[in-house]
CSV table of C-alpha atoms in Angstrom, one decimal:
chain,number,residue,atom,x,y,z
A,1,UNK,CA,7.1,-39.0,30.3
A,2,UNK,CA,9.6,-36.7,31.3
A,3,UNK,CA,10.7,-36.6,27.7
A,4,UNK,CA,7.6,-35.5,26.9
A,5,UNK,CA,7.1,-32.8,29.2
A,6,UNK,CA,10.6,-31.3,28.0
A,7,UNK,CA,9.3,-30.9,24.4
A,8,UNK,CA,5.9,-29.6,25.7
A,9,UNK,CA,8.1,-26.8,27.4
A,10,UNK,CA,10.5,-26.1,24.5
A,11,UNK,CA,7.7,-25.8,22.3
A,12,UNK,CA,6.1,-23.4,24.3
A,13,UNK,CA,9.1,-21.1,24.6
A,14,UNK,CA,8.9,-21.3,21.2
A,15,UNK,CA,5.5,-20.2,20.8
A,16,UNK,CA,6.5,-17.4,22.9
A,17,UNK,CA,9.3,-16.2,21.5
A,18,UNK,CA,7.4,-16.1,18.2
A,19,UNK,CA,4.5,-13.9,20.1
A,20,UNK,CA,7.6,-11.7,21.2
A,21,UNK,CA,9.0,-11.5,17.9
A,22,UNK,CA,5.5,-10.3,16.3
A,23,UNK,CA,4.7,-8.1,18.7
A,24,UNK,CA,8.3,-6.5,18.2
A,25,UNK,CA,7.8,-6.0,14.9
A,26,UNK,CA,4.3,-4.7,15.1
A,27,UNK,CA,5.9,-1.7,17.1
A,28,UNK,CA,8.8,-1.1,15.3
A,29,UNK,CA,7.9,-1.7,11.9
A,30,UNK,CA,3.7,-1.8,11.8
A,31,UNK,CA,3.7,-5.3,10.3
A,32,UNK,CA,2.3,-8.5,11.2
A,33,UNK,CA,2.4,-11.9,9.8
A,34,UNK,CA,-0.4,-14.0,10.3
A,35,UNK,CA,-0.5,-17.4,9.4
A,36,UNK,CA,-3.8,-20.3,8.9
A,37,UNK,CA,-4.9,-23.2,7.1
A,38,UNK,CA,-5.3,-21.1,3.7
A,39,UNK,CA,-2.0,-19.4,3.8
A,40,UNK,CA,0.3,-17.2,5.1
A,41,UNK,CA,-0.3,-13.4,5.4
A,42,UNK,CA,2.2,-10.1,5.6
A,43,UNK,CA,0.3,-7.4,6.6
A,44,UNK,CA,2.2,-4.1,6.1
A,45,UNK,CA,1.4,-0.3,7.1
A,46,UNK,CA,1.6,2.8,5.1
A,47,UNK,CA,0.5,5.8,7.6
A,48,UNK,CA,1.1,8.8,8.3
A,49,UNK,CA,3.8,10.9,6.0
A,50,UNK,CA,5.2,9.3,3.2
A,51,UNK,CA,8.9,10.3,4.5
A,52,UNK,CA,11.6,11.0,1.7
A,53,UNK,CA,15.1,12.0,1.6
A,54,UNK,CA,14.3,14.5,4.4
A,55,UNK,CA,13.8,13.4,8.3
A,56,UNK,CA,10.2,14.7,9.2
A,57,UNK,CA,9.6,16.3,12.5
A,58,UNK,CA,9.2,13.9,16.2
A,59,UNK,CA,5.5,14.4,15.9
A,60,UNK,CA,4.9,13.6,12.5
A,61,UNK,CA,3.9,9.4,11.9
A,62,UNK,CA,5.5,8.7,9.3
A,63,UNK,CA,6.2,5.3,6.6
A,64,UNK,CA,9.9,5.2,6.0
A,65,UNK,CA,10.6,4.4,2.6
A,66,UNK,CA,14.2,2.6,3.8
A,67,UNK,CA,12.1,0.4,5.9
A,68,UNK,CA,9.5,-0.7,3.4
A,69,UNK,CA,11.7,-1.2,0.3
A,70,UNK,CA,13.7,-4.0,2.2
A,71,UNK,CA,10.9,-5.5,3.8
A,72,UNK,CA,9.0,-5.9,0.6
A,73,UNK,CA,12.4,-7.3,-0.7
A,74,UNK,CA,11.9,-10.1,2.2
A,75,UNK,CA,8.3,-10.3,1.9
A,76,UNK,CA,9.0,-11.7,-2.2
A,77,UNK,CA,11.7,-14.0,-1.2
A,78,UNK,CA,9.9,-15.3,1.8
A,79,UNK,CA,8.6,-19.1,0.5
A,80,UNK,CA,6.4,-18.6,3.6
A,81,UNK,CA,4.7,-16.2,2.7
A,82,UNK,CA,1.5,-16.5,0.2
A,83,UNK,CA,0.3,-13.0,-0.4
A,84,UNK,CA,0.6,-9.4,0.9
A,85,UNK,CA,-2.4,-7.4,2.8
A,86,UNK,CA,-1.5,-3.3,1.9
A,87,UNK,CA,-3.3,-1.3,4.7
A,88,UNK,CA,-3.4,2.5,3.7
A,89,UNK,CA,-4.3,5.6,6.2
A,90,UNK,CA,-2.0,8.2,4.6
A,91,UNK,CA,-1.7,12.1,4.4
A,92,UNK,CA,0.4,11.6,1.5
A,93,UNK,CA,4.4,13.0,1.2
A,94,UNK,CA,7.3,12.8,-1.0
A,95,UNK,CA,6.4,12.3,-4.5
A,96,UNK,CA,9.7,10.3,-5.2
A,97,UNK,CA,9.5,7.3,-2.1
A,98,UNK,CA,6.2,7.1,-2.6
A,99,UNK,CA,6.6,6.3,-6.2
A,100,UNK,CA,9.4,3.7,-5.0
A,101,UNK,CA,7.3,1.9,-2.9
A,102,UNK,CA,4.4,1.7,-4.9
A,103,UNK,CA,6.6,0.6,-7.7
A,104,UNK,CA,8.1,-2.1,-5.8
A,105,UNK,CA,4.5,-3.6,-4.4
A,106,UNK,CA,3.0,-3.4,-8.2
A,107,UNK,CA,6.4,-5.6,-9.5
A,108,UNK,CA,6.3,-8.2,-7.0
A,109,UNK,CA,5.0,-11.7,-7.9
A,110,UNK,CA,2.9,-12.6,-4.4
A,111,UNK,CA,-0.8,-11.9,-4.6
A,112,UNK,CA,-1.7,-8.6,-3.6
A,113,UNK,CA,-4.5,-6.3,-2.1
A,114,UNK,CA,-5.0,-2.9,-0.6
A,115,UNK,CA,-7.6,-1.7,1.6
A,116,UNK,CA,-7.7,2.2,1.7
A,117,UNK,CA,-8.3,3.2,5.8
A,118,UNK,CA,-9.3,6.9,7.0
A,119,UNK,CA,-7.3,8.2,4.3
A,120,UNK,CA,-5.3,7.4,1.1
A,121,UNK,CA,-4.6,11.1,0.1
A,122,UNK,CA,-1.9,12.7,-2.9
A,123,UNK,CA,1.0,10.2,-3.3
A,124,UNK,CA,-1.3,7.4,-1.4
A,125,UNK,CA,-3.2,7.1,-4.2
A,126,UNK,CA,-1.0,5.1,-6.6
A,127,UNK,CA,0.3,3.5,-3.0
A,128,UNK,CA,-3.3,2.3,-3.1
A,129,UNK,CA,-3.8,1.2,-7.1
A,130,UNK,CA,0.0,-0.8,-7.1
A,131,UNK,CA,-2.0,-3.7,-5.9
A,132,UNK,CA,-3.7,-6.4,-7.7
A,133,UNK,CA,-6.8,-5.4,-6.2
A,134,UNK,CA,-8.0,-2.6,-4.5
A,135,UNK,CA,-10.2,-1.8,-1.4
A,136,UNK,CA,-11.7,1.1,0.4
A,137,UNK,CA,-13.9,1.4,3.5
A,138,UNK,CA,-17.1,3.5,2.6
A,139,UNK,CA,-16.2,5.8,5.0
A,140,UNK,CA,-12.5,6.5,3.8
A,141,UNK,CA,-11.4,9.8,1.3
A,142,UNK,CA,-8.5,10.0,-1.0
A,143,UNK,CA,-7.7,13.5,-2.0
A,144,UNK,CA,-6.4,14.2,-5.7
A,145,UNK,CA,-4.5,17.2,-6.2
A,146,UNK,CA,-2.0,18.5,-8.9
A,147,UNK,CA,2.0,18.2,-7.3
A,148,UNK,CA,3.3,20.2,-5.4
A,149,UNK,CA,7.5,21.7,-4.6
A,150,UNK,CA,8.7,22.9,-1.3
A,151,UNK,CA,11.7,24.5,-0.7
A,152,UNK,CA,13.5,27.3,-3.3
A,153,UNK,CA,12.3,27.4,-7.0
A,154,UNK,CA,13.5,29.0,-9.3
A,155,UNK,CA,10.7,30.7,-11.7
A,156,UNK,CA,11.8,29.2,-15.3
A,157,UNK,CA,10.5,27.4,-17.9
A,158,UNK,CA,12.5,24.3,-17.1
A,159,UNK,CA,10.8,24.0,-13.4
A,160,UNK,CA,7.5,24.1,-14.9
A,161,UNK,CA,8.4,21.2,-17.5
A,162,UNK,CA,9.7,19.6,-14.4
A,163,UNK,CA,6.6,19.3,-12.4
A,164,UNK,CA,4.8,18.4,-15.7
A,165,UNK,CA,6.8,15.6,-15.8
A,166,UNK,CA,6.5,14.8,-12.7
A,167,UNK,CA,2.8,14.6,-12.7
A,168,UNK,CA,2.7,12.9,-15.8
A,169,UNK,CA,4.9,10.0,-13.9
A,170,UNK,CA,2.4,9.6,-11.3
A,171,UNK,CA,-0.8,9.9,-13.7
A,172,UNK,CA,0.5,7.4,-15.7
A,173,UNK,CA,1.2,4.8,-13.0
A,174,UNK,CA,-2.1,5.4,-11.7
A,175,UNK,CA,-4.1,4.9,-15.0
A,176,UNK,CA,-1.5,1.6,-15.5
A,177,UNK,CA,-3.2,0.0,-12.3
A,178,UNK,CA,-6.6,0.8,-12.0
A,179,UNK,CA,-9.3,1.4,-14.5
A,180,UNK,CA,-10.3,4.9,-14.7
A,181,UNK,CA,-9.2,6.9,-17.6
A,182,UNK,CA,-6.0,9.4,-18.1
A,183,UNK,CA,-8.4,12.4,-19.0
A,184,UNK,CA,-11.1,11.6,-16.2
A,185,UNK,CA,-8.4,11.7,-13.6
A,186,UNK,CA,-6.6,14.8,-14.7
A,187,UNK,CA,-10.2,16.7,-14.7
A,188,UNK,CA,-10.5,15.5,-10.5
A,189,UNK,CA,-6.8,16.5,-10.2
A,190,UNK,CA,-7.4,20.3,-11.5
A,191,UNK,CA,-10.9,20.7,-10.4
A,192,UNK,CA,-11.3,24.4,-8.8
A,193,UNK,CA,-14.8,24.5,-7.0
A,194,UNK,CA,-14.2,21.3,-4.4
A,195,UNK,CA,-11.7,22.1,-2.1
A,196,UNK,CA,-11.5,25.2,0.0
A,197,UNK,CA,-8.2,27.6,-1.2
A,198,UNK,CA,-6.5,24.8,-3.2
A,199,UNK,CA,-7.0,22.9,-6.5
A,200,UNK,CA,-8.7,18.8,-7.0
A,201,UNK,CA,-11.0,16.2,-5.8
A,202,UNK,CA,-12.0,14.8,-2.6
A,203,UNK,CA,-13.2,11.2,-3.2
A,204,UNK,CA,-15.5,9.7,-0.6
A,205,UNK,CA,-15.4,5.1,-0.7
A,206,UNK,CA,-18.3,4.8,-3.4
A,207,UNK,CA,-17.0,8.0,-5.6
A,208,UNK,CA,-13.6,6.4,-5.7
A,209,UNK,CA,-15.1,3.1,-6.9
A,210,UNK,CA,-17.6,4.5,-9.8
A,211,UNK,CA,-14.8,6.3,-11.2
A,212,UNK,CA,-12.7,3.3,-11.4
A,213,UNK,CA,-10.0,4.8,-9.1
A,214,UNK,CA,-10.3,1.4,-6.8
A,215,UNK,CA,-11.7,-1.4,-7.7
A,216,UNK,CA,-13.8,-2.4,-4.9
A,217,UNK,CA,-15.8,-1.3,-1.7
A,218,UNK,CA,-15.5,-3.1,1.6
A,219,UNK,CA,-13.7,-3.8,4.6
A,220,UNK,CA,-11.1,-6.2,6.0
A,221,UNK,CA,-13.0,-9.3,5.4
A,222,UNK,CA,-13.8,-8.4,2.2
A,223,UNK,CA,-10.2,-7.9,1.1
A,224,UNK,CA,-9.0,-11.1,3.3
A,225,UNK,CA,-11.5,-13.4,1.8
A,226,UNK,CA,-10.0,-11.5,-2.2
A,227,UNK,CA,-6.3,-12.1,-1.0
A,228,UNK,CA,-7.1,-15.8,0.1
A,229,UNK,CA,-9.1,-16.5,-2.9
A,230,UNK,CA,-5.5,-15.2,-4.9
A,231,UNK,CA,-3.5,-17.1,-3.2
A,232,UNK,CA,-5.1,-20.4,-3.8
A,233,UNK,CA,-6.0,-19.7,-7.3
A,234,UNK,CA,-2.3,-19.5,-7.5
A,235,UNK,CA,-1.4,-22.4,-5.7
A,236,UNK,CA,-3.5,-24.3,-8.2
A,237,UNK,CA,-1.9,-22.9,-11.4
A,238,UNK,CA,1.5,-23.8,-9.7
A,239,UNK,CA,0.0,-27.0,-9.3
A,240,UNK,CA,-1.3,-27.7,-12.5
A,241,UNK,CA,2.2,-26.6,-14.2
A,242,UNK,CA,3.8,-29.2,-11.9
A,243,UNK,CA,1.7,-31.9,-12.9
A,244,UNK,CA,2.3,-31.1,-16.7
């Protein structure tokens, strides 16, 4: 008995220290792992500023991309972990970290979605195609605009061919992962009579879906009950491969 009611306690200090351990992370970090009888879940946050090489200002939120590229590291290498839930509510922010990131969530193996939240705006929108499927909430906007420089520029040829490039790289990762064509896209990036003093396209849920931007409408159901479906439709092809 008394056995008994020593590993009743030591598996409730577990269970706490677990609760202590998620809640820590969801205030450092954003993230959350949850865990059922269908799989296990990592649910990561991109908000805010997309922050590069550049420390953004006390007031700004922002998603470090030092913080993300080793977790996602983790996240692949984790044998706990079935499949990867992408929440999005992002102003956008350096062009280069948020190519890395998405880069690094469209090469990983583990199933995949993204659900687009408030906001998926500039460099959030190939954050928001790099997964295997793609959700936004009706109510959400994503904002496609040409690139733009800050700091000093110097007013040559070669820093025009730069940005080109640039532009090109994110246009091409973008058409790569979802389905709407190169020429469609660059016609919302350079649109001139949407926006108010600036240059592109304001996409509202449904618009961002006909075009073939994102894949799907809905909410967090919706893209639990995709994710789920993706991870046991892989379990079974692992299965099958075993068998044979």
């Amino acid at each position: 008995m008394q056995e008994q009611t020593q590993n009743t306690a030591d598996n409730n200090e577990n269970q706490t220290a677990d609760t202590a351990e998620e809640r820590k992370g969801i205030i450092e970090t954003g993230t959350v792992k949850t865990k059922n009888s269908r799989g296990t879940i990592y649910c990561l946050n991109i908000i805010g500023q997309i922050e590069g090489h550049m420390i953004s200002s006390p007031q700004t939120k922002t998603t470090k991309y030092e913080h993300v590229l080793p977790q996602l590291v983790d996240v692949e290498e984790d044998e706990e972990i079935d499949g990867v839930l992408i929440l999005l509510n992002t102003v956008g922010g350096d062009v280069e970290a948020g190519l890395a990131i998405a880069e690094m969530i469209a090469g990983m193996e583990k199933p995949k979605v993204s659900m687009v939240l408030g906001g998926g705006h500039s460099i959030g929108v190939p954050l928001a195609v790099s997964a295997d499927v793609s959700f936004i909430v009706p109510s959400a906007t994503m904002t496609i605009h040409p690139m733009r420089m800050n700091g000093v520029v110097i007013g040559v040829m070669q820093t025009f061919e730069y940005l080109k490039k640039m532009q090109d790289r994110i246009i091409d990762f973008i058409v790569r992962h979802s389905n709407i064509e190169y020429e469609q896209f660059k016609k919302l990036m350079l649109t001139t009579d949407e926006i108010a003093n600036d240059v592109g396209s304001v996409l509202f849920g449904e618009k961002a879906v006909e075009c073939g931007l994102i894949d799907r409408v809905g909410g967090v159901h919706d893209a639990l009950e995709c994710l789920y479906g993706m991870i046991e439709g892989k379990k079974r092809k692992n299965k099958t491969k075993k068998e044979a």
